[in-house]
Amino acid sequence: MKGLKMAKFDPQKIITPIMKFVNMQGIIALKDGMLAILPLTVVGSIFLIIGQLPFEALNQAIASVFGKTWTEPFMQVYSGTFAIMGLISCFAIGFSYAKHSGVDPLPAGVLSVSSFFILLKSSYVPAKGEAIPDAIAKVWFGGQGIIGAIIIGLTVGAIYSFFIKRHIVIKMPEQVPQAIAKQFEAMIPAFVIFLLSMCVYILAQILTGGSTFIELIYRVIQIPLQGLTGTLWGAIGIAFFISFLWWFGVHGQSVVNGIVTALLLSNLDANKALLAAGNLSLENGAHIVTQQFLDSFLLISGSGITFGVVVAMLFAAKSKQYKALGKVAAFPALFNVNEPVVFGFPVVMNPLMFLPFVLVPIVAAVVVYASIAIGFMQPFSGVTLPWSTPAIISGFMVAGWQGALVQVIILALSTLIYFPFFKIQDKIACDAENQAAKTK
């Protein structure tokens, strides 16, 4: 019809709100704060695996030499690392929020931890018996308390930064050393934070009939969110949004990790508890989607699993630029770094590459989820690896030979799905090169 025009797609309409979200103070603090617990989860889980070897014969052989309690020191390391990730993340998020606000971050981290303890019960009630004063259930320091810890860290960081930036502080004379003056500056925000924490503690007690704020958050928010991320649709959503954001030039892995890492680590922590009890199975409530699901299977060769593009460039490219790019991109791809492909091919804002870039990770998510659901692979536990660990190695370490085989299948599917799209892109590049050569 006359007068009607095709609406043009304007990527900026999507990029602008995405970038506003990504650059929000709380999101930045959350991402940085969760990164702080990476050494605890990666290294601590290795000690857990050693202390919970899945081979009974080997366990007995070692126990015959070192005694039945030989695993206790390894579990002690796990108890002081992975098992306190909620507490540490609370400090790190409050610290990070204040740091990005341009104020002294250390008091914010300290006040966050203090608020965390105010909102916990200061006594422990065993299943049978009377309450033990000045004892705290350590379970809330780890995965079960991590969402509450995030909320506390963000809230305390925001309140502390508000007071400091607006100079609502106790000001000391210039003669007072800065180290001492800064402690006095923190006293007014500390009083407000502690008062609010006490009020929240009382309110939670009234609303729940004796439970704490962190327990309330666990039941009302964390359990439903863990259940959502643990579904097939949750896995597909994680896979989709990483690639979707990357296609627009936004670091999808960083954004999605910042949002779901706490939940995936909580899922993993629950699996570790089942492993320690010898009950790691789906029938006993084990989670399928954990941090290993993301790091070791949805990010192999990089976001979008662009292994297929690299293979096509190395062995099937006819254009000079893709032959050269394949050689450059091959080595980083081994360590799951694919910026040369994402920006050099390019994938970003390339309409031809949108479908395979989004589709391959979704297919991978379905394959991994199905492999665990049907019993081919056990639910993940034990070793947590950095996302940069090469494929096959990472698969074997987190899920045995079955995990390595599933990774091989995913890489093969990546090659099959990307190849026809690559051939079209390669032909376009060849034609452009030939046209440029004729005009010289």
XYZ file of C-alpha atoms in Angstrom:
440
model
C 0.000 0.000 0.000
C 1.132 3.504 -0.788
C 2.352 5.584 2.057
C 3.403 2.547 4.076
C 7.081 2.014 4.664
C 8.915 -0.937 6.039
C 9.893 -0.269 9.620
C 13.653 -0.280 9.958
C 15.215 -2.236 12.770
C 17.136 0.118 15.029
C 19.562 -1.860 17.237
C 20.128 1.208 19.383
C 16.617 0.853 20.807
C 17.675 -2.464 22.323
C 21.284 -1.569 23.124
C 20.414 1.579 25.104
C 18.255 -0.077 27.820
C 20.638 -3.043 27.958
C 23.611 -0.772 28.583
C 21.664 1.179 31.214
C 20.980 -2.069 33.025
C 24.562 -3.326 32.679
C 26.001 -0.064 34.015
C 23.702 0.166 37.018
C 25.652 0.568 40.236
C 24.100 -2.506 41.812
C 24.781 -4.750 38.798
C 28.444 -3.699 38.665
C 28.833 -4.307 42.406
C 27.112 -7.676 42.100
C 29.372 -8.833 39.249
C 32.573 -7.696 40.952
C 31.500 -9.033 44.331
C 30.705 -12.493 42.980
C 34.088 -12.622 41.250
C 35.714 -12.262 44.669
C 34.531 -15.726 45.709
C 35.938 -17.456 42.621
C 39.142 -18.680 44.354
C 37.049 -20.084 47.211
C 34.740 -22.067 44.953
C 37.370 -23.352 42.519
C 40.086 -24.341 44.987
C 37.763 -25.286 47.845
C 35.852 -27.724 45.656
C 39.076 -29.560 44.783
C 39.664 -30.285 48.466
C 36.064 -31.489 48.728
C 36.584 -33.998 45.929
C 39.742 -35.337 47.588
C 37.851 -35.643 50.868
C 34.891 -37.342 49.159
C 36.535 -39.709 46.676
C 33.860 -41.628 44.745
C 35.908 -44.847 44.824
C 35.195 -46.811 47.997
C 38.097 -49.215 47.486
C 40.538 -46.309 47.224
C 38.995 -44.682 50.309
C 39.517 -47.839 52.305
C 43.090 -48.240 51.070
C 43.992 -44.693 52.121
C 42.161 -45.093 55.453
C 44.191 -48.222 56.186
C 47.367 -46.118 55.968
C 46.305 -42.752 57.422
C 43.342 -43.744 59.583
C 39.580 -43.375 59.194
C 39.697 -39.611 59.809
C 42.115 -38.905 56.937
C 39.465 -36.879 55.077
C 38.823 -34.462 57.974
C 41.586 -31.930 57.080
C 40.327 -31.759 53.478
C 36.774 -31.130 54.639
C 38.107 -28.437 56.955
C 39.493 -26.583 53.935
C 36.150 -26.936 52.166
C 34.414 -25.659 55.300
C 36.575 -22.523 55.271
C 36.236 -21.807 51.532
C 33.228 -22.913 49.509
C 31.057 -23.263 52.589
C 31.358 -19.543 53.498
C 30.880 -18.043 50.027
C 27.698 -16.245 51.116
C 29.433 -14.438 53.951
C 32.407 -13.449 51.770
C 30.182 -12.297 48.913
C 28.284 -10.061 51.356
C 31.532 -8.283 52.261
C 32.746 -8.129 48.649
C 29.498 -6.706 47.252
C 29.262 -3.988 49.920
C 32.943 -3.188 49.322
C 32.479 -3.084 45.540
C 29.391 -0.864 45.725
C 31.210 1.734 47.824
C 34.326 1.525 45.642
C 32.365 2.300 42.480
C 30.619 5.134 44.337
C 33.998 6.761 44.895
C 34.068 6.421 48.698
C 36.289 4.476 51.075
C 35.092 0.878 50.476
C 36.489 -1.009 53.478
C 33.942 0.251 56.061
C 31.105 -0.699 53.688
C 32.385 -4.268 53.504
C 32.794 -4.466 57.274
C 29.334 -3.005 57.933
C 27.814 -5.467 55.434
C 29.229 -8.430 57.356
C 28.062 -6.952 60.645
C 24.553 -6.468 59.262
C 24.631 -10.044 57.964
C 25.253 -11.327 61.505
C 22.598 -9.047 62.999
C 20.059 -10.628 60.657
C 21.031 -14.171 61.676
C 19.958 -16.000 64.795
C 22.557 -15.717 67.532
C 21.739 -19.167 68.816
C 21.548 -22.605 67.268
C 18.637 -24.946 67.903
C 19.481 -28.612 67.228
C 16.847 -30.962 65.829
C 16.465 -32.265 69.366
C 17.352 -30.277 72.437
C 17.510 -26.703 73.685
C 18.984 -23.690 71.902
C 22.741 -23.260 72.159
C 23.560 -19.569 72.784
C 26.285 -17.785 70.801
C 26.256 -20.509 68.150
C 25.207 -19.909 64.549
C 24.098 -22.449 61.952
C 26.958 -22.277 59.458
C 24.702 -23.431 56.653
C 23.614 -19.803 56.185
C 27.205 -18.725 55.463
C 27.229 -20.713 52.220
C 24.854 -21.306 49.350
C 21.642 -21.151 51.384
C 22.358 -17.625 52.540
C 23.831 -16.203 49.371
C 20.752 -14.340 48.063
C 20.197 -12.760 51.468
C 23.909 -11.863 51.511
C 23.603 -10.183 48.107
C 20.608 -8.109 49.232
C 22.410 -7.076 52.429
C 25.650 -6.204 50.620
C 23.886 -4.058 48.014
C 21.681 -2.326 50.597
C 24.481 -1.578 53.043
C 26.764 -0.408 50.233
C 24.077 1.957 48.963
C 23.235 3.384 52.412
C 26.876 3.855 53.376
C 27.696 5.542 50.045
C 24.660 7.817 50.375
C 25.796 9.168 53.747
C 29.457 9.548 52.831
C 28.856 11.260 49.468
C 26.455 13.739 51.078
C 28.860 14.347 53.958
C 26.353 13.254 56.596
C 29.218 12.233 58.837
C 31.064 13.121 62.014
C 33.795 15.495 60.879
C 37.020 15.516 62.821
C 39.560 18.393 62.968
C 42.263 18.390 60.288
C 44.887 17.574 62.925
C 43.327 14.124 63.446
C 45.075 11.447 61.344
C 43.078 10.404 58.271
C 42.965 6.756 59.356
C 41.162 7.743 62.561
C 38.991 10.420 60.917
C 37.623 7.911 58.406
C 36.491 5.600 61.194
C 34.499 8.450 62.747
C 32.994 9.211 59.321
C 31.563 5.687 59.252
C 29.805 5.994 62.607
C 26.591 7.759 61.527
C 25.959 5.433 58.544
C 26.900 2.507 60.807
C 24.280 3.546 63.368
C 21.606 3.867 60.676
C 22.555 0.512 59.106
C 22.550 -1.296 62.444
C 19.223 0.277 63.457
C 17.621 -0.737 60.142
C 19.062 -4.242 60.481
C 17.564 -4.549 63.965
C 14.170 -3.376 62.705
C 14.281 -5.857 59.816
C 15.253 -8.617 62.268
C 12.246 -7.804 64.477
C 9.887 -7.565 61.499
C 11.018 -10.919 60.120
C 10.525 -12.527 63.521
C 6.975 -11.155 63.713
C 6.010 -12.087 60.143
C 7.430 -15.610 60.243
C 6.890 -16.555 63.862
C 10.592 -16.805 64.711
C 12.542 -17.099 61.456
C 15.202 -14.603 60.411
C 15.351 -12.324 57.377
C 17.916 -14.554 55.658
C 15.779 -17.654 56.248
C 12.757 -15.777 54.885
C 14.653 -14.734 51.736
C 15.803 -18.306 51.258
C 12.269 -19.693 51.362
C 10.461 -16.925 49.471
C 13.026 -15.925 46.828
C 16.006 -18.240 46.631
C 14.292 -21.632 46.486
C 11.904 -20.565 43.668
C 14.770 -18.966 41.711
C 16.959 -22.039 42.116
C 14.074 -24.150 40.916
C 13.637 -21.873 37.883
C 17.309 -21.914 36.889
C 17.386 -25.673 37.358
C 14.727 -26.320 34.711
C 15.353 -26.957 31.026
C 13.782 -23.585 30.221
C 16.095 -21.923 32.724
C 19.115 -23.532 31.041
C 17.858 -22.449 27.617
C 17.291 -18.918 28.908
C 20.847 -18.671 30.220
C 22.247 -19.943 26.916
C 20.050 -17.599 24.881
C 20.749 -14.373 26.744
C 24.535 -14.789 26.734
C 24.584 -14.971 22.938
C 21.739 -12.493 22.465
C 23.557 -9.784 24.421
C 26.894 -10.552 22.759
C 25.325 -10.129 19.308
C 24.583 -6.528 20.253
C 28.175 -6.030 21.425
C 27.366 -6.306 25.139
C 29.501 -8.754 27.156
C 26.746 -11.317 27.593
C 28.749 -13.719 29.717
C 29.623 -11.020 32.220
C 26.036 -9.752 32.476
C 24.386 -13.161 32.797
C 27.065 -14.431 35.183
C 26.467 -11.451 37.433
C 22.788 -12.349 37.680
C 22.782 -16.163 37.833
C 26.138 -17.048 39.408
C 24.773 -16.880 42.950
C 21.922 -19.233 42.039
C 24.118 -21.664 40.112
C 26.607 -21.776 42.979
C 23.740 -22.393 45.394
C 22.612 -25.297 43.202
C 26.174 -26.594 43.247
C 26.416 -26.194 47.023
C 23.246 -28.269 47.431
C 24.759 -30.948 45.173
C 27.945 -30.946 47.245
C 25.913 -31.544 50.394
C 24.277 -34.539 48.718
C 27.686 -35.786 47.603
C 29.025 -35.542 51.162
C 26.036 -37.570 52.339
C 26.492 -40.119 49.548
C 23.090 -39.252 48.035
C 23.989 -37.359 44.865
C 21.187 -38.191 42.449
C 18.215 -36.526 40.810
C 15.917 -38.699 42.914
C 17.378 -37.082 46.044
C 16.893 -33.560 44.715
C 20.205 -32.897 42.954
C 20.264 -29.928 40.567
C 21.111 -30.308 36.885
C 22.010 -26.687 36.109
C 25.023 -25.559 38.157
C 28.061 -23.384 37.516
C 29.803 -26.268 35.683
C 26.828 -26.506 33.323
C 27.545 -22.947 32.236
C 31.338 -22.732 32.419
C 32.277 -26.138 31.039
C 29.529 -26.729 28.454
C 27.852 -23.495 27.333
C 31.081 -21.521 26.964
C 33.425 -24.026 25.291
C 35.421 -22.183 22.611
C 33.735 -18.985 23.851
C 30.257 -17.467 24.043
C 28.094 -18.770 21.231
C 30.328 -21.895 21.045
C 31.979 -20.552 17.872
C 34.222 -23.612 17.511
C 32.446 -24.377 14.224
C 33.367 -20.972 12.794
C 37.047 -21.439 13.658
C 37.118 -24.937 12.113
C 35.407 -23.640 8.961
C 37.898 -20.766 8.662
C 40.852 -23.118 9.088
C 39.751 -25.826 6.641
C 37.120 -24.410 4.299
C 37.730 -20.673 3.922
C 38.375 -19.350 0.421
C 38.657 -15.686 1.298
C 42.056 -14.423 2.391
C 40.708 -12.540 5.401
C 39.028 -15.625 6.902
C 42.018 -17.849 6.247
C 44.144 -15.373 8.191
C 41.533 -14.871 10.923
C 41.213 -18.632 11.426
C 44.902 -18.876 12.274
C 44.612 -15.978 14.716
C 41.430 -17.257 16.398
C 42.403 -20.923 16.782
C 44.678 -20.681 19.824
C 42.445 -18.367 21.932
C 39.475 -20.645 21.128
C 41.239 -23.506 22.893
C 40.916 -21.480 26.103
C 37.324 -20.397 25.386
C 38.259 -16.886 24.255
C 36.527 -15.924 21.023
C 36.715 -12.136 20.788
C 38.692 -12.491 17.494
C 35.657 -14.274 16.027
C 32.972 -12.170 17.689
C 34.513 -8.863 16.598
C 36.807 -9.913 13.746
C 34.532 -12.186 11.721
C 32.331 -10.377 12.830
C 29.421 -11.922 14.702
C 28.396 -8.699 16.431
C 25.516 -7.029 14.567
C 25.875 -9.502 11.684
C 22.309 -10.539 10.668
C 23.586 -13.689 8.939
C 25.251 -14.992 12.114
C 22.484 -14.198 14.613
C 20.619 -17.489 14.206
C 23.557 -19.924 14.589
C 25.178 -17.800 17.315
C 22.027 -18.084 19.431
C 21.000 -21.573 18.330
C 24.232 -23.489 19.045
C 24.334 -22.723 22.821
C 20.624 -23.563 23.117
C 21.225 -26.931 21.433
C 24.183 -27.484 23.779
C 22.008 -26.697 26.816
C 19.411 -29.241 25.684
C 22.080 -31.901 25.050
C 23.731 -31.457 28.461
C 20.426 -31.254 30.318
C 19.164 -34.400 28.601
C 22.433 -36.240 29.277
C 21.993 -35.717 33.012
C 18.218 -36.216 33.011
C 18.476 -39.662 31.382
C 21.333 -40.719 33.650
C 24.169 -40.691 31.102
C 26.004 -38.116 33.247
C 25.759 -37.687 37.011
C 24.611 -34.328 38.398
C 27.580 -31.987 38.719
C 29.508 -31.657 41.957
C 33.108 -31.731 43.046
C 35.577 -29.893 40.867
C 34.707 -26.364 39.818
C 36.954 -25.153 37.019
C 37.708 -21.703 35.593
C 35.644 -21.061 32.447
C 38.896 -20.850 30.442
C 39.776 -24.536 30.976
C 40.029 -26.167 27.493
C 37.254 -28.415 26.233
C 37.592 -32.183 26.651
C 39.856 -31.576 29.668
C 37.132 -29.636 31.481
C 34.475 -32.152 30.493
C 36.529 -35.048 31.801
C 37.379 -33.291 35.068
C 33.811 -32.285 35.961
C 31.918 -35.306 34.598
C 34.347 -38.069 33.626
C 34.552 -39.564 30.150
C 30.837 -38.946 29.703
C 31.392 -35.206 30.102
C 34.252 -35.238 27.591
C 32.087 -37.144 25.096
C 29.204 -34.695 25.492
C 31.619 -31.835 24.796
C 32.807 -33.589 21.617
C 29.174 -33.923 20.515
C 28.543 -30.228 21.195
C 31.638 -29.178 19.214
C 30.567 -31.402 16.311
C 27.082 -29.864 16.357
C 28.656 -26.406 16.431
C 30.583 -27.226 13.265
C 27.507 -28.599 11.476
C 25.261 -25.666 12.389
C 27.732 -22.869 11.685
C 29.136 -24.288 8.425
C 26.349 -23.317 5.944
C 26.174 -19.797 7.388
C 29.947 -19.500 7.208
C 29.957 -20.527 3.530
C 27.557 -17.708 2.693
C 29.675 -15.195 4.625
C 32.868 -16.539 3.058
C 31.413 -16.132 -0.451
C 30.479 -12.531 0.323
C 34.050 -11.873 1.504
C 35.521 -13.605 -1.585
C 33.382 -11.550 -3.919
C 34.413 -8.370 -2.136
C 38.093 -9.320 -2.373
C 37.787 -10.147 -6.062
C 35.963 -6.903 -6.742
C 38.644 -4.955 -4.867
C 41.374 -6.702 -6.882
C 39.692 -5.769 -10.186
C 39.447 -2.088 -9.256
C 43.159 -1.801 -8.482
